[in-house]
Amino acid sequence: MIEYCLSNVGEEARRRLRAREDAVEAPCLEHCGICRREPFLVVNGDLLRGDGLEGQAGTAGTDERSK
């Protein structure tokens, strides 16, 4: 499962995430300090951070992703 904050992902990443059955959007995931500094996703309970996540939004949580 992929969880993401609506205010933390861009429009393109949001479009790709909404196309996935395992993605859940939330108004806030209560990681506000991180949210202000950088993009993040919560994938299977693990917090993944960094600028490259927006480009990986369509593949996050699959075997193709790298940690």
XYZ file of N, CA, C and O in Angstrom, residues 2-44:
172
model
N 0.467 2.231 -0.741
C 1.168 3.503 -0.820
C 0.250 4.587 -0.269
O -0.894 4.714 -0.695
N 0.757 5.347 0.683
C 0.013 6.474 1.236
C 0.766 7.749 0.876
O 1.997 7.772 0.888
N 0.007 8.796 0.541
C 0.644 10.068 0.217
C -0.218 11.232 0.659
O -1.432 11.143 0.752
N 0.459 12.309 0.971
C -0.164 13.547 1.415
C -0.521 14.378 0.185
O 0.343 14.586 -0.678
N -1.734 14.857 0.096
C -2.152 15.653 -1.056
C -1.293 16.894 -1.251
O -1.016 17.283 -2.380
N -0.841 17.497 -0.177
C -0.051 18.724 -0.302
C 1.419 18.445 -0.595
O 2.188 19.363 -0.824
N 1.820 17.178 -0.628
C 3.236 16.848 -0.771
C 3.614 16.298 -2.141
O 4.797 16.199 -2.431
N 2.664 15.950 -2.974
C 2.995 15.431 -4.308
C 2.431 16.363 -5.366
O 1.390 16.976 -5.183
N 3.144 16.468 -6.471
C 2.714 17.315 -7.576
C 1.576 16.683 -8.363
O 1.200 15.525 -8.144
N 1.055 17.450 -9.288
C -0.106 17.006 -10.059
C 0.171 15.738 -10.875
O -0.646 14.834 -10.930
N 1.345 15.662 -11.518
C 1.683 14.489 -12.329
C 1.805 13.233 -11.464
O 1.270 12.177 -11.799
N 2.492 13.340 -10.338
C 2.627 12.200 -9.429
C 1.262 11.806 -8.868
O 0.944 10.622 -8.754
N 0.442 12.781 -8.540
C -0.902 12.498 -8.012
C -1.731 11.737 -9.046
O -2.430 10.788 -8.717
N -1.618 12.123 -10.316
C -2.355 11.433 -11.384
C -1.924 9.966 -11.456
O -2.753 9.072 -11.536
N -0.603 9.732 -11.414
C -0.106 8.355 -11.477
C -0.508 7.548 -10.247
O -0.867 6.382 -10.354
N -0.463 8.165 -9.087
C -0.839 7.455 -7.861
C -2.331 7.128 -7.851
O -2.727 6.051 -7.423
N -3.157 8.044 -8.302
C -4.607 7.792 -8.330
C -4.969 6.643 -9.263
O -5.995 6.001 -9.091
N -4.122 6.368 -10.248
C -4.370 5.268 -11.181
C -4.075 3.905 -10.546
O -4.479 2.875 -11.080
N -3.395 3.892 -9.432
C -3.033 2.639 -8.760
C -4.126 2.228 -7.775
O -4.683 3.068 -7.080
N -4.397 0.957 -7.700
C -5.398 0.451 -6.761
C -4.880 0.424 -5.327
O -5.666 0.412 -4.386
N -3.563 0.386 -5.150
C -2.994 0.261 -3.813
C -2.550 1.595 -3.212
O -1.889 1.624 -2.185
N -2.929 2.723 -3.827
C -2.534 4.042 -3.325
C -3.705 4.706 -2.617
O -4.848 4.637 -3.058
N -3.382 5.344 -1.498
C -4.383 6.032 -0.687
C -3.918 7.464 -0.473
O -2.812 7.694 0.030
N -4.754 8.429 -0.874
C -4.391 9.816 -0.638
C -5.033 10.303 0.655
O -6.104 9.841 1.039
N -4.334 11.201 1.327
C -4.818 11.735 2.589
C -4.519 13.229 2.643
O -3.539 13.686 2.058
N -5.356 13.989 3.336
C -5.054 15.411 3.468
C -3.789 15.633 4.301
O -3.063 16.591 4.088
N -3.495 14.716 5.229
C -2.306 14.835 6.063
C -1.944 13.457 6.611
O -2.803 12.726 7.085
N -0.645 13.122 6.551
C -0.160 11.861 7.118
C 0.621 12.089 8.413
O 1.274 11.188 8.917
N 0.571 13.325 8.913
C 1.209 13.708 10.174
C 2.727 13.525 10.169
O 3.324 13.122 11.159
N 3.333 13.847 9.041
C 4.789 13.923 8.909
C 5.129 15.343 8.456
O 5.905 15.543 7.514
N 4.540 16.327 9.127
C 4.587 17.719 8.667
C 6.007 18.268 8.541
O 6.296 19.011 7.604
N 6.904 17.919 9.440
C 8.280 18.397 9.353
C 8.948 17.925 8.075
O 9.631 18.685 7.393
N 8.751 16.676 7.720
C 9.306 16.124 6.489
C 8.578 16.714 5.288
O 9.195 17.083 4.288
N 7.278 16.826 5.387
C 6.440 17.322 4.289
C 6.881 18.720 3.851
O 6.867 19.029 2.670
N 7.275 19.557 4.797
C 7.722 20.911 4.469
C 9.067 20.915 3.751
O 9.380 21.837 3.023
N 9.894 19.898 3.995
C 11.263 19.876 3.468
C 11.429 19.126 2.153
O 12.238 19.510 1.318
N 10.700 18.009 1.983
C 10.952 17.169 0.810
C 9.768 16.248 0.520
O 8.951 15.993 1.385
N 9.706 15.726 -0.712
C 8.648 14.761 -1.050
C 8.831 13.463 -0.260
O 9.953 13.083 0.069
N 7.715 12.820 0.047
C 7.776 11.520 0.705
C 6.550 10.695 0.366
O 5.502 11.223 -0.005
N 6.691 9.394 0.460
C 5.595 8.435 0.346
C 5.738 7.462 1.500
O 6.847 7.202 1.971
N 4.637 6.897 1.945
C 4.681 5.807 2.912
C 4.294 4.553 2.137
O 3.175 4.424 1.648
N 5.266 3.644 1.960
C 5.075 2.435 1.170
C 5.172 1.234 2.092
O 6.212 0.997 2.710
N 4.055 0.526 2.216
C 3.984 -0.642 3.105
C 4.488 -0.318 4.506
O 5.204 -1.098 5.122
